[in-house]
Coordinates of C-alpha atoms and ligand atoms in Angstrom, one line a residue:
M1 CA -34.1 156.7 -104.1
L2 CA -31.3 158.3 -106.1
S3 CA -30.6 161.8 -104.9
A4 CA -28.6 164.1 -107.3
E5 CA -28.7 166.7 -104.6
R6 CA -26.8 164.4 -102.3
I7 CA -24.3 163.5 -105.0
M8 CA -23.6 167.3 -105.5
Q9 CA -23.3 167.9 -101.8
R10 CA -20.9 165.0 -101.4
C11 CA -18.7 166.3 -104.2
D12 CA -18.7 169.6 -102.3
E13 CA -17.9 167.9 -99.0
L14 CA -15.0 165.9 -100.5
A15 CA -13.6 169.2 -102.0
R16 CA -13.0 170.5 -98.5
H17 CA -10.2 167.9 -98.0
S18 CA -7.5 169.9 -99.7
E19 CA -3.8 170.7 -99.2
L20 CA -4.6 174.3 -100.4
P21 CA -7.1 176.5 -98.5
G22 CA -9.5 177.9 -101.0
G23 CA -8.7 175.4 -103.8
L24 CA -8.5 171.7 -104.3
T25 CA -5.3 169.7 -104.3
R26 CA -5.3 166.2 -102.9
V27 CA -2.5 163.9 -103.7
F28 CA -1.8 160.2 -103.0
L29 CA -1.1 159.3 -99.4
S30 CA -1.7 162.8 -98.0
P31 CA -3.5 163.7 -94.8
E32 CA -6.3 165.1 -96.9
G33 CA -6.4 161.9 -98.9
R34 CA -6.9 160.0 -95.7
A35 CA -9.7 162.3 -94.6
A36 CA -11.5 161.9 -97.9
N37 CA -11.1 158.1 -97.7
E38 CA -12.7 158.1 -94.2
Q39 CA -15.6 160.1 -95.5
V40 CA -16.1 157.8 -98.5
L41 CA -15.8 154.6 -96.3
G42 CA -18.6 156.0 -94.1
W43 CA -20.8 156.7 -97.1
M44 CA -20.2 153.2 -98.4
R45 CA -21.2 151.7 -95.1
E46 CA -24.4 153.8 -95.0
A47 CA -25.1 152.4 -98.5
G48 CA -25.1 148.9 -97.1
M49 CA -21.5 148.0 -98.1
Q50 CA -18.7 146.4 -96.2
A51 CA -15.9 148.9 -96.6
R52 CA -12.2 149.1 -95.8
L53 CA -9.0 150.6 -97.0
D54 CA -6.9 148.2 -99.0
A55 CA -3.1 147.9 -98.9
I56 CA -2.4 150.8 -101.2
G57 CA -5.0 153.1 -99.7
N58 CA -7.9 152.6 -102.0
A59 CA -11.3 153.0 -100.3
A60 CA -13.0 149.7 -101.2
G61 CA -16.6 148.7 -100.6
R62 CA -18.5 145.5 -101.4
Y63 CA -22.3 144.9 -101.6
E64 CA -23.0 141.2 -101.7
G65 CA -25.3 139.7 -104.3
E66 CA -28.0 137.2 -103.8
R67 CA -25.6 135.1 -101.9
P68 CA -22.2 135.9 -100.4
G69 CA -19.0 135.5 -102.4
L70 CA -20.4 135.9 -105.9
P71 CA -18.1 137.5 -108.6
C72 CA -18.6 141.3 -108.8
L73 CA -19.4 144.1 -111.1
M74 CA -16.7 146.6 -110.2
L75 CA -17.5 150.3 -110.3
G76 CA -15.3 153.2 -109.3
S77 CA -13.0 156.1 -110.1
H78 CA -10.4 158.0 -108.2
L79 CA -10.3 160.2 -105.1
D80 CA -6.9 162.0 -105.8
T81 CA -6.8 165.2 -107.8
V82 CA -4.4 167.3 -109.9
R83 CA -3.1 170.5 -108.4
D84 CA -5.8 173.2 -108.2
A85 CA -8.4 170.8 -109.4
G86 CA -12.1 170.7 -110.0
R87 CA -14.3 168.7 -107.7
Y88 CA -15.9 166.2 -110.1
D89 CA -12.9 164.5 -111.9
G90 CA -12.9 161.1 -110.3
M91 CA -15.1 161.9 -107.3
L92 CA -18.3 162.0 -109.3
G93 CA -17.8 158.4 -110.4
V94 CA -17.2 157.1 -106.9
I95 CA -20.0 159.1 -105.3
S96 CA -22.5 158.2 -108.1
A97 CA -21.6 154.5 -107.7
I98 CA -22.2 154.7 -104.0
E99 CA -25.5 156.4 -104.6
C100 CA -26.6 153.6 -106.9
V101 CA -25.7 150.9 -104.4
G102 CA -27.5 152.9 -101.7
S103 CA -30.6 152.9 -103.8
L104 CA -30.5 149.1 -104.3
H105 CA -29.9 148.7 -100.5
S106 CA -32.8 150.9 -99.5
Q107 CA -35.1 148.7 -101.6
G108 CA -33.5 145.5 -100.2
K109 CA -32.5 144.5 -103.7
R110 CA -29.8 142.0 -104.2
L111 CA -28.5 141.0 -107.7
P112 CA -27.1 137.8 -109.1
F113 CA -23.6 139.3 -108.7
A114 CA -21.9 141.4 -106.0
I115 CA -21.1 145.1 -106.6
E116 CA -17.7 146.5 -105.6
V117 CA -17.1 150.2 -105.5
I118 CA -13.5 151.5 -105.4
G119 CA -12.3 155.0 -104.8
F120 CA -8.8 154.7 -106.1
G121 CA -6.1 156.4 -104.1
D122 CA -4.0 157.5 -107.1
E123 CA -5.0 158.0 -110.7
E124 CA -3.5 161.3 -111.5
G125 CA 0.1 160.5 -110.7
V126 CA 0.8 164.0 -109.3
R127 CA 2.8 162.9 -106.3
F128 CA 5.2 160.3 -107.8
G129 CA 4.9 161.1 -111.5
T130 CA 3.5 157.7 -112.3
T131 CA -0.2 157.2 -112.7
L132 CA -3.0 154.7 -111.9
L133 CA -1.2 153.4 -108.8
G134 CA -4.4 152.3 -107.0
S135 CA -6.1 150.7 -110.0
R136 CA -2.9 149.0 -111.2
A137 CA -2.6 147.3 -107.8
V138 CA -6.1 146.0 -108.0
A139 CA -5.5 144.8 -111.5
G140 CA -2.3 143.0 -110.5
I141 CA -0.1 145.2 -112.8
F142 CA 1.5 147.4 -110.1
D143 CA 5.1 147.8 -110.9
P144 CA 7.2 147.2 -107.6
N145 CA 10.0 149.3 -109.1
S146 CA 7.7 152.3 -108.7
L147 CA 8.0 151.9 -104.9
Q148 CA 11.4 153.6 -105.2
M149 CA 10.1 156.6 -107.0
K150 CA 10.4 159.8 -105.0
D151 CA 8.1 162.8 -104.6
S152 CA 9.3 166.4 -104.9
R153 CA 10.5 166.4 -101.3
G154 CA 12.5 163.2 -101.9
V155 CA 10.2 160.8 -100.1
A156 CA 10.1 157.4 -101.7
M157 CA 6.7 155.8 -102.3
A158 CA 7.6 152.8 -100.1
D159 CA 8.3 155.2 -97.2
A160 CA 5.2 157.3 -97.8
L161 CA 3.1 154.0 -97.7
S162 CA 4.7 152.9 -94.5
E163 CA 4.3 156.3 -92.9
S164 CA 0.6 156.1 -93.8
G165 CA 0.3 152.7 -92.1
F166 CA 0.4 150.5 -95.2
D167 CA 2.8 147.6 -95.8
P168 CA 4.1 147.8 -99.4
K169 CA 4.7 144.0 -99.3
K170 CA 0.9 143.5 -99.0
I171 CA 0.2 145.3 -102.3
P172 CA 0.4 142.1 -104.5
G173 CA -2.3 140.6 -102.2
I174 CA -5.0 143.1 -103.3
A175 CA -4.6 142.0 -107.0
R176 CA -7.9 140.6 -108.2
K177 CA -8.2 137.5 -110.3
K178 CA -9.8 137.6 -113.8
G179 CA -12.9 135.6 -112.9
D180 CA -13.6 137.7 -109.7
V181 CA -14.5 140.8 -111.7
L182 CA -17.2 140.3 -114.3
A183 CA -16.7 143.8 -115.7
Y184 CA -15.5 147.2 -114.7
A185 CA -17.8 150.3 -115.3
E186 CA -16.7 153.8 -114.6
L187 CA -18.8 157.0 -114.6
H188 CA -16.7 160.1 -115.2
I189 CA -17.2 163.7 -116.4
E190 CA -16.4 164.0 -120.0
Q191 CA -13.6 166.6 -119.5
G192 CA -14.2 167.7 -123.1
P193 CA -16.8 169.8 -125.0
V194 CA -18.5 167.2 -127.2
L195 CA -21.6 166.4 -125.1
E196 CA -22.3 170.0 -124.4
A197 CA -22.0 171.0 -128.0
E198 CA -24.5 168.3 -128.9
G199 CA -26.9 169.2 -126.1
L200 CA -26.5 165.7 -124.4
A201 CA -26.2 164.9 -120.7
V202 CA -24.4 161.6 -121.1
G203 CA -22.3 159.6 -123.6
V204 CA -21.0 156.1 -123.9
V205 CA -17.2 155.8 -124.2
T206 CA -15.7 153.7 -127.0
A207 CA -12.0 153.7 -126.0
I208 CA -9.5 155.4 -123.8
N209 CA -6.6 157.0 -125.7
G210 CA -3.1 155.7 -124.9
F211 CA -0.4 157.9 -123.4
S212 CA 3.4 158.1 -123.1
R213 CA 5.0 160.3 -120.5
L214 CA 8.7 161.3 -120.8
R215 CA 11.1 163.1 -118.5
V216 CA 13.7 165.1 -120.4
T217 CA 16.8 166.5 -118.8
L218 CA 18.9 169.0 -120.7
R219 CA 22.4 169.9 -119.4
G220 CA 24.4 173.0 -120.4
T221 CA 26.7 175.2 -118.4
A222 CA 25.5 177.5 -115.7
G223 CA 27.2 180.9 -115.7
H224 CA 27.0 184.6 -115.0
A225 CA 24.1 186.3 -116.8
G226 CA 26.1 189.5 -117.2
T227 CA 29.4 188.3 -118.3
V228 CA 29.1 185.4 -120.7
P229 CA 28.5 186.6 -124.3
M230 CA 25.5 185.1 -126.1
N231 CA 27.5 183.1 -128.6
L232 CA 29.5 181.4 -125.8
R233 CA 26.5 180.1 -123.8
R234 CA 25.1 176.7 -123.3
D235 CA 21.7 177.8 -121.9
A236 CA 19.6 174.7 -121.0
L237 CA 16.4 176.7 -120.6
A238 CA 16.7 178.4 -124.0
G239 CA 17.2 174.9 -125.5
A240 CA 14.2 173.6 -123.5
A241 CA 12.0 176.4 -124.9
E242 CA 12.8 175.2 -128.4
C243 CA 11.9 171.6 -127.4
V244 CA 8.5 172.8 -126.0
L245 CA 7.6 174.4 -129.3
A246 CA 8.9 171.4 -131.2
T247 CA 6.6 169.2 -129.1
E248 CA 3.7 171.4 -129.9
N249 CA 4.5 171.6 -133.6
I250 CA 5.0 167.8 -134.0
A251 CA 1.7 167.1 -132.2
R252 CA -0.1 169.6 -134.3
K253 CA 0.9 167.8 -137.5
H254 CA -1.7 165.1 -136.8
A255 CA -5.3 166.0 -135.9
E256 CA -5.6 163.2 -133.4
V257 CA -2.3 163.5 -131.5
V258 CA -1.9 165.8 -128.5
G259 CA 1.4 166.7 -126.9
T260 CA 1.9 168.7 -123.7
V261 CA 4.9 170.0 -121.7
G262 CA 3.2 170.4 -118.3
R263 CA 6.1 170.8 -116.0
I264 CA 9.5 172.5 -116.3
E265 CA 12.2 173.2 -113.8
A266 CA 15.3 175.3 -114.4
K267 CA 18.4 175.1 -112.2
P268 CA 19.8 176.9 -110.4
G269 CA 16.8 179.2 -111.0
A270 CA 18.1 182.7 -110.3
I271 CA 17.5 185.8 -112.3
N272 CA 21.2 186.5 -112.9
V273 CA 22.4 182.9 -113.7
I274 CA 22.3 181.2 -117.1
P275 CA 20.3 178.0 -116.5
G276 CA 22.7 175.0 -116.5
E277 CA 20.1 172.2 -116.2
V278 CA 16.4 171.9 -117.1
V279 CA 14.1 169.0 -116.5
F280 CA 10.7 169.0 -118.2
T281 CA 7.9 166.4 -118.8
V282 CA 6.3 165.5 -122.1
D283 CA 2.8 163.9 -122.3
V284 CA 1.8 162.5 -125.7
R285 CA -1.6 160.9 -126.4
A286 CA -3.4 159.4 -129.4
P287 CA -6.3 157.1 -130.3
E288 CA -3.9 154.7 -132.0
D289 CA -0.8 153.3 -130.4
S290 CA 1.2 153.5 -133.6
L291 CA 0.4 157.2 -134.0
R292 CA 1.5 157.9 -130.4
K293 CA 4.7 155.9 -130.6
N294 CA 5.6 157.6 -133.9
A295 CA 5.0 161.1 -132.4
V296 CA 7.2 160.2 -129.4
S297 CA 10.1 159.1 -131.6
V298 CA 9.8 162.2 -133.8
I299 CA 9.8 164.4 -130.6
S300 CA 12.7 162.6 -129.1
R301 CA 14.8 162.9 -132.3
E302 CA 13.9 166.6 -132.5
I303 CA 15.0 167.2 -128.9
E304 CA 18.3 165.4 -129.7
E305 CA 18.8 167.6 -132.8
I306 CA 18.1 170.8 -130.9
C307 CA 20.6 169.8 -128.2
R308 CA 23.2 168.9 -130.8
K309 CA 22.9 172.3 -132.4
R310 CA 23.1 174.1 -129.0
N311 CA 25.9 171.9 -127.6
L312 CA 23.6 170.6 -124.8
R313 CA 23.5 167.1 -123.4
S314 CA 20.1 165.4 -123.3
E315 CA 18.6 162.5 -121.5
I316 CA 15.1 161.2 -122.3
E317 CA 13.4 158.8 -119.9
L318 CA 10.2 157.0 -120.6
L319 CA 8.3 157.4 -117.3
Q320 CA 5.2 155.5 -118.2
E321 CA 3.3 154.3 -121.2
F322 CA -0.2 152.8 -121.7
G323 CA -1.7 151.6 -124.9
V324 CA -5.3 152.4 -126.1
T325 CA -7.9 150.6 -124.0
R326 CA -11.0 149.7 -125.9
C327 CA -14.4 149.4 -124.2
A328 CA -16.0 146.0 -124.7
P329 CA -18.7 145.9 -127.3
W330 CA -21.1 143.9 -125.1
L331 CA -20.8 146.4 -122.3
M332 CA -21.2 149.4 -124.6
A333 CA -24.4 147.8 -125.9
Q334 CA -25.7 147.4 -122.3
M335 CA -24.7 151.0 -121.5
D336 CA -26.4 152.2 -124.8
R337 CA -29.6 150.5 -123.6
A338 CA -29.4 152.0 -120.2
V339 CA -28.9 155.5 -121.8
A340 CA -31.9 155.0 -124.1
S341 CA -34.1 153.7 -121.3
Q342 CA -33.7 157.0 -119.5
G343 CA -34.9 158.9 -122.6
F344 CA -31.5 160.1 -123.8
R345 CA -30.1 159.8 -127.4
V346 CA -27.2 157.4 -127.5
R347 CA -23.9 159.1 -128.4
R348 CA -20.7 157.2 -128.4
L349 CA -17.4 159.0 -128.1
P350 CA -13.7 158.3 -127.3
S351 CA -11.9 159.5 -124.2
G352 CA -8.9 161.7 -124.6
A353 CA -8.2 161.6 -120.8
G354 CA -6.8 158.6 -119.0
H355 CA -8.9 156.7 -116.5
D356 CA -8.6 153.9 -114.0
G357 CA -10.4 151.6 -116.5
M358 CA -7.1 151.5 -118.4
A359 CA -5.6 149.5 -115.6
L360 CA -8.7 147.4 -114.9
G361 CA -8.6 146.4 -118.6
A362 CA -5.9 144.0 -117.6
I363 CA -8.3 141.7 -115.7
A364 CA -11.8 142.6 -117.0
D365 CA -13.8 144.0 -119.9
I366 CA -14.5 147.7 -119.2
C367 CA -16.9 150.4 -120.1
M368 CA -17.4 154.0 -119.2
L369 CA -20.3 156.5 -119.1
F370 CA -19.4 160.2 -119.6
V371 CA -21.4 163.0 -118.0
R372 CA -21.4 166.5 -119.6
C373 CA -19.3 169.2 -118.0
K374 CA -19.5 172.9 -118.5
A375 CA -17.5 174.2 -121.5
G376 CA -15.5 170.9 -121.5
I377 CA -13.3 172.3 -118.8
S378 CA -11.5 169.9 -116.4
H379 CA -8.3 169.8 -114.4
S380 CA -9.2 173.3 -113.3
P381 CA -11.2 174.9 -110.5
L382 CA -13.7 176.0 -113.2
E383 CA -14.8 172.4 -113.7
S384 CA -18.5 172.3 -113.3
I385 CA -21.6 170.1 -113.9
T386 CA -25.3 170.6 -113.3
Q387 CA -27.3 168.7 -110.7
E388 CA -29.6 167.6 -113.6
D389 CA -26.7 166.0 -115.4
A390 CA -25.5 164.3 -112.2
A391 CA -29.1 162.9 -111.9
A392 CA -28.9 161.7 -115.5
G393 CA -25.6 160.0 -115.0
A394 CA -26.7 158.2 -111.8
A395 CA -30.0 157.1 -113.3
V396 CA -28.2 155.6 -116.3
L397 CA -25.6 153.9 -114.1
L398 CA -28.3 152.4 -111.9
E399 CA -30.2 151.1 -114.9
F400 CA -27.0 149.7 -116.3
I401 CA -26.3 147.9 -113.0
R402 CA -29.8 146.6 -112.7
S403 CA -29.8 145.1 -116.1
F404 CA -26.2 144.0 -116.2
S405 CA -25.6 140.5 -117.4
V406 CA -22.7 138.6 -118.7
P407 CA -23.4 137.0 -122.2
R408 CA -23.0 133.2 -122.2
Ligands
LIG501 C1 -5.8 162.0 -116.0 O1 -6.7 162.7 -115.7 C2 -5.1 162.1 -117.2 O2 -5.7 161.9 -118.3 O3 -4.0 162.6 -117.2
LIG502 MN1 -7.8 163.9 -114.0
LIG503 MN1 -10.2 161.4 -113.7

């Protein structure tokens, strides 16, 4: 039997594994990430799965089908979080998938395909600034160059993996082949306000918006805050402030484009020193790749122009880019039917947030089910869902799994 109470309790239990007391922060390859993995592996085993950590630190469980070794329907989401996160982004999808498998197991039900559930170790990209590390490894599109990327303490990803007991050379070995995965389905909170506004518990995702992430460095001249006249300054932070507003203005010009400067660091960072160097990030997203790419080039040109006028030097690096991932029509149709079978109106909607399904799209058709969240708030400790909506999501996912079939 599905238990929404257990789903909610497990989200609460996982939220205890945090870097911050009294909040939730759990980044890739951290001690709290390891503790969360252990807990999830235990729940997978209780649900009748064989479960293990893979070579990049994903918690991976498998529930065999009518006979061992069949191709799988893959379910999952991520177990890492942003800083000061909510407890449902990612975790709800993993825990709900385990709940569904547990329900099949308790009834002794085997299906004509295996089910794999993966709790991906990194989707948010908080630690190394590059996202979807766990799901890209499973999809065979992990970029080995990212092993050299460093976290804020200067630790390279390759070293962080080795310190956690993983061998980076084994990462290519966890890549799945196309025929192994019949489809990938992910349940996730909506992270937006549409379902709540329409009084709906669940929605079927049509596509995941693409994203581009930039790192911008502006270089001016550090100097004494008391002695250098305003007209003789090359203040990198004042220049960055203009760039932040330019990003906002350019994104605002198109209703479907969003642009965010989420991180900024000024050096040397003292009250009485003119900032000589600033590094900031830019995140641009849109439902069409051409729209996004156009916004990125307009923003880049504007940054260069601002720097020219202020006599600053600029360097713009593309950290990561992912195109729009469309959900497969045949899977959306099966998800629609599962939604309707549970008595809900079918509502399709796009995803503005990124998801592990973007990576899995490289080896399989994908689909997603959104669950309503309060006031559309996510990436915040205020993230909240009701037990009734968790029940609705799990019931729809279970029905989707039970009736899943690949068209001939
Ligand atoms: C992940 O949550 C993202 O969309 O950045
Ligand atoms: Mn997130
Ligand atoms: Mn997420």
